Short mmCIF file of C-alpha atoms and ligand atoms in Angstrom, two decimals:
data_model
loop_
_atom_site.label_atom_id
_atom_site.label_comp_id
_atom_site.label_asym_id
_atom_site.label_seq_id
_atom_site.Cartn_x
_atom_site.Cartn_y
_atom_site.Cartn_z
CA UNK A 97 -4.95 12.18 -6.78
CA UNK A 98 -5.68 8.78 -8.53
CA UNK A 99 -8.47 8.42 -10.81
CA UNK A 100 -9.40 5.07 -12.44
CA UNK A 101 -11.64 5.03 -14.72
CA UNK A 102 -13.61 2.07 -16.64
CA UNK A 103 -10.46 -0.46 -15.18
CA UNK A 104 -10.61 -3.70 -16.69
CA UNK A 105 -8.15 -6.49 -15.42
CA UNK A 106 -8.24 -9.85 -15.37
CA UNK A 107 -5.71 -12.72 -16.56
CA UNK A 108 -5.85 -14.57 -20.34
CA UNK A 109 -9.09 -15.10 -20.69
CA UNK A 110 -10.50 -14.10 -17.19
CA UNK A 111 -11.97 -10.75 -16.17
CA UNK A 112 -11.07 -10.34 -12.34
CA UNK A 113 -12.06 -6.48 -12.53
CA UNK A 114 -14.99 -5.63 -14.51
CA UNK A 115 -14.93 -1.97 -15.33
CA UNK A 116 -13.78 -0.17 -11.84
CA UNK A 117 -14.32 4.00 -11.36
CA UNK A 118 -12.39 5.25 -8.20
CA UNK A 119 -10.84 8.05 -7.19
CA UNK A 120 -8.48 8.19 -4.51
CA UNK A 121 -8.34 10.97 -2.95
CA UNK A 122 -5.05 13.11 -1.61
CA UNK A 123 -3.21 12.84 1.73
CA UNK A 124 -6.11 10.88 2.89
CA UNK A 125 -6.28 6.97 4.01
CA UNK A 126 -8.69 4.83 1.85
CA UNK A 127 -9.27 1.02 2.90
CA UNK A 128 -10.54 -1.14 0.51
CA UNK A 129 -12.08 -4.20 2.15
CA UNK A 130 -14.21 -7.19 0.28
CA UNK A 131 -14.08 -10.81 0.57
CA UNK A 132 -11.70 -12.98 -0.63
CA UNK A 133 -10.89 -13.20 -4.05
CA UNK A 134 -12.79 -10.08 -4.80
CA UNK A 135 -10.35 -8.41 -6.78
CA UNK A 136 -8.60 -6.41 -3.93
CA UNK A 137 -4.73 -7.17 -4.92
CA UNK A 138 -5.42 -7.12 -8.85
CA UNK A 139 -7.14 -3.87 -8.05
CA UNK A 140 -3.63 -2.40 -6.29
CA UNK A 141 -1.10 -3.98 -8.55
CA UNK A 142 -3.20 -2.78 -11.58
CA UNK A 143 -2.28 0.44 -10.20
CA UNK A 144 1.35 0.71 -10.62
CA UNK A 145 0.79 -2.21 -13.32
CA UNK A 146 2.80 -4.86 -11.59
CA UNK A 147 -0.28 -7.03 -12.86
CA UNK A 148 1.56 -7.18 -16.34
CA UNK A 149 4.79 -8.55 -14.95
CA UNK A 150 2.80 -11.43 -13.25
CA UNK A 151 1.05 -12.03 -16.58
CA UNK A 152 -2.32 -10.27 -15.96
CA UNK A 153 -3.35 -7.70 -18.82
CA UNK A 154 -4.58 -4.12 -17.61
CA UNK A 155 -7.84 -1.91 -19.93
CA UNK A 156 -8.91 1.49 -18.97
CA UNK A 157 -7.12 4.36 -17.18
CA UNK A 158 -5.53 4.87 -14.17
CA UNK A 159 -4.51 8.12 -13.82
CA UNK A 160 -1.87 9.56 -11.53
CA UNK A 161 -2.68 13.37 -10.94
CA UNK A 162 -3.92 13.60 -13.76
CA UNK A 163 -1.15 12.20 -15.79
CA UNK A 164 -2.02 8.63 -17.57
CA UNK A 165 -0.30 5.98 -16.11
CA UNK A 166 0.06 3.60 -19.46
CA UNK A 167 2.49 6.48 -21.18
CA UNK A 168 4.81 6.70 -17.62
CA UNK A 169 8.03 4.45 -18.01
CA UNK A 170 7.41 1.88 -15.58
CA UNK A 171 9.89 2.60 -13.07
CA UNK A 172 8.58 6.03 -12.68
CA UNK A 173 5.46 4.96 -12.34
CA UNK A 174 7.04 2.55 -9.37
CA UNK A 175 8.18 5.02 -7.77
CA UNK A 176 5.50 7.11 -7.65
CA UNK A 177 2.99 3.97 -6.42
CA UNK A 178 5.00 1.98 -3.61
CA UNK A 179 3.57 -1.07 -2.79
CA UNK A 180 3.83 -2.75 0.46
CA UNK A 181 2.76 -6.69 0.49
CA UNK A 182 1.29 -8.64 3.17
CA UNK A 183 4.40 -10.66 3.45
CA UNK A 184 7.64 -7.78 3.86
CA UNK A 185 10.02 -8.79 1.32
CA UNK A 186 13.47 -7.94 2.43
CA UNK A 187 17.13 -7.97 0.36
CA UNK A 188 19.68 -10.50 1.50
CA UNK A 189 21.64 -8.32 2.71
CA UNK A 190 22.11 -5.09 5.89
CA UNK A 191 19.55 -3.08 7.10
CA UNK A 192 21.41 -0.45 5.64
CA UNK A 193 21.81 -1.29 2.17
CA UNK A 194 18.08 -2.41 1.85
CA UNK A 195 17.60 1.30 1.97
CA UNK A 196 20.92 2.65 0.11
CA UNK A 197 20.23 0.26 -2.66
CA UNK A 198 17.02 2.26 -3.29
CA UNK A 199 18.61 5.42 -2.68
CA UNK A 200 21.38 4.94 -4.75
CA UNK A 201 19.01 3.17 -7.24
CA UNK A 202 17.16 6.74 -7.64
CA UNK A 203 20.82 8.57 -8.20
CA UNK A 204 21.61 9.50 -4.63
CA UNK A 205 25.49 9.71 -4.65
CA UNK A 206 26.35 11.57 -1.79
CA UNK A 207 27.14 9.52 1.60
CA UNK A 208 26.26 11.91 3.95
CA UNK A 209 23.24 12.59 2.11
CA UNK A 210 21.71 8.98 1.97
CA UNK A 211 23.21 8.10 5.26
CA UNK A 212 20.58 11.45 6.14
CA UNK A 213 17.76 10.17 3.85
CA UNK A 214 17.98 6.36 5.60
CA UNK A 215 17.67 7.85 8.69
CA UNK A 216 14.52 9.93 7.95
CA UNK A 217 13.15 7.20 6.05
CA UNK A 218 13.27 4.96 9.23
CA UNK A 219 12.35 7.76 11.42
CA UNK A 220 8.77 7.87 9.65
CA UNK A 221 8.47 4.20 9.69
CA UNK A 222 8.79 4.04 13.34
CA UNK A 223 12.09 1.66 12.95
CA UNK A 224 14.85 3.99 13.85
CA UNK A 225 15.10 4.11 17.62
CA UNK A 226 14.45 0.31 17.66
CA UNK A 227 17.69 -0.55 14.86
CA UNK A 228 19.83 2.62 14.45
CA UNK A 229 23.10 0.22 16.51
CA UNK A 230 22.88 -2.28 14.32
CA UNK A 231 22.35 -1.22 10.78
CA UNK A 232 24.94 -3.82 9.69
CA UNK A 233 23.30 -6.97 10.38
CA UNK A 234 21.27 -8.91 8.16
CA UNK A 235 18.06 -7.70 7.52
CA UNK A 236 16.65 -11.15 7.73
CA UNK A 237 17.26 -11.24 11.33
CA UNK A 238 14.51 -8.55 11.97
CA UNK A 239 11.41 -9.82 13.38
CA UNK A 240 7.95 -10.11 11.05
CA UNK A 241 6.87 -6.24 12.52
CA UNK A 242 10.32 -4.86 11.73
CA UNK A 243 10.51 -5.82 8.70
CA UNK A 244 7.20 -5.03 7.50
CA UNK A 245 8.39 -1.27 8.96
CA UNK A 246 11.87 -2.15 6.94
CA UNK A 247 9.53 -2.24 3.79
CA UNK A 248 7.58 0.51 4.19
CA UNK A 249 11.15 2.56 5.21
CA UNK A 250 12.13 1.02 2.06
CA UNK A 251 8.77 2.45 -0.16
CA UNK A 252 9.73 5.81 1.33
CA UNK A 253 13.31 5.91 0.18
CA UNK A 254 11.77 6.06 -3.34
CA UNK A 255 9.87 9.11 -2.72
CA UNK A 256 7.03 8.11 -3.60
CA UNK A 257 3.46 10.24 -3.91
CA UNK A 258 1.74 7.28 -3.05
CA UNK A 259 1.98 3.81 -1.09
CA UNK A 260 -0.45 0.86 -1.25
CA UNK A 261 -0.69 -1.53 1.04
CA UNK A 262 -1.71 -5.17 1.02
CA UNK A 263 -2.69 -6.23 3.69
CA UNK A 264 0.08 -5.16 5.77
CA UNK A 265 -0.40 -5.95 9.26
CA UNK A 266 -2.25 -9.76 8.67
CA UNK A 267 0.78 -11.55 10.31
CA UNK A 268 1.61 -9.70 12.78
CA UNK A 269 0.78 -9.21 16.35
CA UNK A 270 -0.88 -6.30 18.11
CA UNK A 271 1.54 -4.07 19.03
CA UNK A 272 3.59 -4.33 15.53
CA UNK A 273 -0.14 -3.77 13.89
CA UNK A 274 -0.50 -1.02 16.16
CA UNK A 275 2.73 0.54 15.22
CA UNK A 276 2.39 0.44 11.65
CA UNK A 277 -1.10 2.37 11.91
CA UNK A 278 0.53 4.99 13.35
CA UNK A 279 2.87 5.15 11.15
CA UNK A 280 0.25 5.15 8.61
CA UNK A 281 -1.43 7.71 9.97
CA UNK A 282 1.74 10.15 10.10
CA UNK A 283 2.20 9.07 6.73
CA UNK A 284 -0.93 10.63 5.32
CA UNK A 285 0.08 14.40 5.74
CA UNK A 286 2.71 13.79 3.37
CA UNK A 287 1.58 10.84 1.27
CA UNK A 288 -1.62 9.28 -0.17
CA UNK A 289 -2.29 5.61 1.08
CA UNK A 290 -3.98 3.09 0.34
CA UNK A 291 -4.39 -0.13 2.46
CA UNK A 292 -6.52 -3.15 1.86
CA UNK A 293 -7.38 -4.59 4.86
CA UNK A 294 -9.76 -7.86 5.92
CA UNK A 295 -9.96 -5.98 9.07
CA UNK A 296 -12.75 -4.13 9.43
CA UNK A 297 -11.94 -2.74 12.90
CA UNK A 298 -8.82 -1.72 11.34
CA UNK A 299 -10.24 0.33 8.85
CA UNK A 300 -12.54 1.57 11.25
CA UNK A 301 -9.57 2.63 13.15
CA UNK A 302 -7.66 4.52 10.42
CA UNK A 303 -9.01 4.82 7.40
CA UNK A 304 -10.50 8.04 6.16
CA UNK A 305 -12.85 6.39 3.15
CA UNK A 306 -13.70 2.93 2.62
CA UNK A 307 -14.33 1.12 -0.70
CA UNK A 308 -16.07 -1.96 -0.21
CA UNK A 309 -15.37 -4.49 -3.36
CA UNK A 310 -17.42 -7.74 -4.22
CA UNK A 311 -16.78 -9.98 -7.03
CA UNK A 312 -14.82 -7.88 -9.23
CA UNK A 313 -16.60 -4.34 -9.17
CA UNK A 314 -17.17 -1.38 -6.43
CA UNK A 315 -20.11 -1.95 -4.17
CA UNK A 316 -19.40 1.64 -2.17
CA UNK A 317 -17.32 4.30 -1.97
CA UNK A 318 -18.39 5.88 1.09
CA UNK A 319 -16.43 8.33 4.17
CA UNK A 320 -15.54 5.86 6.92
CA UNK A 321 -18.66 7.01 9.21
CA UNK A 322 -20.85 6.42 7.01
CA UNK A 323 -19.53 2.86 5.91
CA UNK A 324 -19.83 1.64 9.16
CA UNK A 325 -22.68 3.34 10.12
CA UNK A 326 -24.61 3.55 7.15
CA UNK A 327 -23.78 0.53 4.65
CA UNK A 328 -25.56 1.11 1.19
CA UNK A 329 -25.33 -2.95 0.16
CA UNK A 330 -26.99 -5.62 1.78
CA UNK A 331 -23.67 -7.48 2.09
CA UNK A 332 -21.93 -4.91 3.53
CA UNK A 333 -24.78 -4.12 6.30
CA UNK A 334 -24.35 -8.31 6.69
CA UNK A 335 -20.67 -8.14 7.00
CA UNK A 336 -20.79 -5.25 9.09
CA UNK A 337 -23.36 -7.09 11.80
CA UNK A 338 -20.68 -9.58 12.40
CA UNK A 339 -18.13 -6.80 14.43
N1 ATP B 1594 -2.00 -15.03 -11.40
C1 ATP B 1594 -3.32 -15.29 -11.50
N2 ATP B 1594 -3.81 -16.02 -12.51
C2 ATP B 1594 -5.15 -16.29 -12.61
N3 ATP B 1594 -6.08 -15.84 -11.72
C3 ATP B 1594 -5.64 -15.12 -10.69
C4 ATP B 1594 -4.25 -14.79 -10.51
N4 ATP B 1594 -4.13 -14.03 -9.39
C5 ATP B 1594 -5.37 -13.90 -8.89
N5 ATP B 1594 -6.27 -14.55 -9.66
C6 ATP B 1594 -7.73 -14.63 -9.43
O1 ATP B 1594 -8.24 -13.32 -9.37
C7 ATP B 1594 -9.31 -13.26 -8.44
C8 ATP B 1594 -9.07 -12.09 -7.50
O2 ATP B 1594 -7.87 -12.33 -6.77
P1 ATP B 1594 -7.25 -11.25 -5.80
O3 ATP B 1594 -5.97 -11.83 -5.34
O4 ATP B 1594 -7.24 -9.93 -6.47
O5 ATP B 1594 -8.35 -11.22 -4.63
P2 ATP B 1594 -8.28 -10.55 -3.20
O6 ATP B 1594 -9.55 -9.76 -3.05
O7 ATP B 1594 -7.01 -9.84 -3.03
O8 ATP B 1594 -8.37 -11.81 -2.23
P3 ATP B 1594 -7.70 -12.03 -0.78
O9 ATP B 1594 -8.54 -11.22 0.17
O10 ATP B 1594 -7.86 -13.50 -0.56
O11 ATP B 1594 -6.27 -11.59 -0.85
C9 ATP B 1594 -9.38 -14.61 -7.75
O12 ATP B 1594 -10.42 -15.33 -8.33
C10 ATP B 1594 -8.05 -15.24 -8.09
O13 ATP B 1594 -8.16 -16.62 -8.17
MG1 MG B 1595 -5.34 -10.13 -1.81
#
């Protein structure tokens, strides 16, 4: 589905990622997990190369079934990586046109048609039932877990073939956290995901792969069983001994 090969990222003079192969597979849920400062976000927004707008610089390939990711116009590329922050970002303005803007955005015209789309959108994000009465109010008036949901309702509305996720669930409580993993795990019959997590029990609890960073470069790419059963790296095994 994604295959990066020989990535090299960093900012001005500093290399953050030395020289990353991956390949994320399809329709499956990969967490990648690390210490702080490891590389994890570079390593997501060098995949949709959101890392240039912020001033970071981007070597190597990434490339998107098959197709290289440097020759896609950048909104394409956008919209076929969604990315999901730790902290939901939501427009000033309605429930509903947070998710028409996008629709309309892509060339949706027809009102009954993205009034449809919203709906599903929301419906896979687990938001619906919970905000379908009051789609005219202020976005900013949903609570941390709703929006979060809002975002990811928002990624959708894009169709995307993938979503990344950073960190999604880090300020919010249980049941919102819980919510979104089921979501996520819905999700991955139609979509590939990616979430980086510095929750190990989460990963444990969803993820179908694990890639385990540390200081800028892949430590293991492993199936989930076998990460948390069978750590490869010292640190890992180390990290692991603490759940
Ligand atoms: N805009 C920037 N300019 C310079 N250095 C940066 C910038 N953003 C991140 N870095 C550096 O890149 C390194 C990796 O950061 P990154 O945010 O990718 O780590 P992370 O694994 O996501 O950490 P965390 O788990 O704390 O979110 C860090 O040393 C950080 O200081
Ligand atoms: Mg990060």
């Amino acid at each position: 589905m994604l295959e990066i090969q020989n990535l090299k990222a960093g900012f001005g003079k500093k290399e953050i990622l030395h020289g990353i192969n991956l390949a994320i597979p399809g329709h499956k849920i990969t967490a990648i997990v690390g210490q702080s400062g490891c590389g994890k976000t570079t390593l997501l927004k060098s995949m949709n190369r959101i890392l240039e707008e912020e001033g970071g610089y981007i070597d190597g390939s990434v490339l998107l079934k098959g197709a290289d990711c440097k020759r896609m116009p950048k909104e394409m590329l956008r919209k076929k990586i969604g990315m999901v922050f730790q902290q939901p970002t939501v427009f000033p303005c309605s429930i509903e046109k947070n998710l028409s803007y996008v629709l309309k955005y892509h060339g949706l015209r027809d009102k009954s048609a993205i009034r449809q789309e919203i709906e599903a959108c929301m419906k896979k994000a687990k938001l619906y039932d919970e905000v379908k009465n009051h789609m005219k109010t202020p976005a900013k008036n949903l609570s941390g877990g709703q929006k979060q949901r809002l975002a990811i309702a928002r990624s959708l509305c894009a169709k995307p073939d993938m979503l990344v996720l950073d960190e999604p669930c880090s300020a919010l409580d249980l049941k919102n956290t819980i919510a979104i993993e089921k979501t996520m795990l819905e999700l991955k019959e139609q979509y590939t995901l990616v979430i980086v997590t510095h929750n190990l029990a989460q990963a444990r609890r969803i993820a179908d792969w694990v890639v385990f960073m540390d200081r800028g470069g892949v430590l293991e790419v492993t199936k989930k069983d076998m990460f948390f059963e069978h750590p490869s790296s010292e640190l890992a095994r180390e990290q692991l001994s603490y759940i």
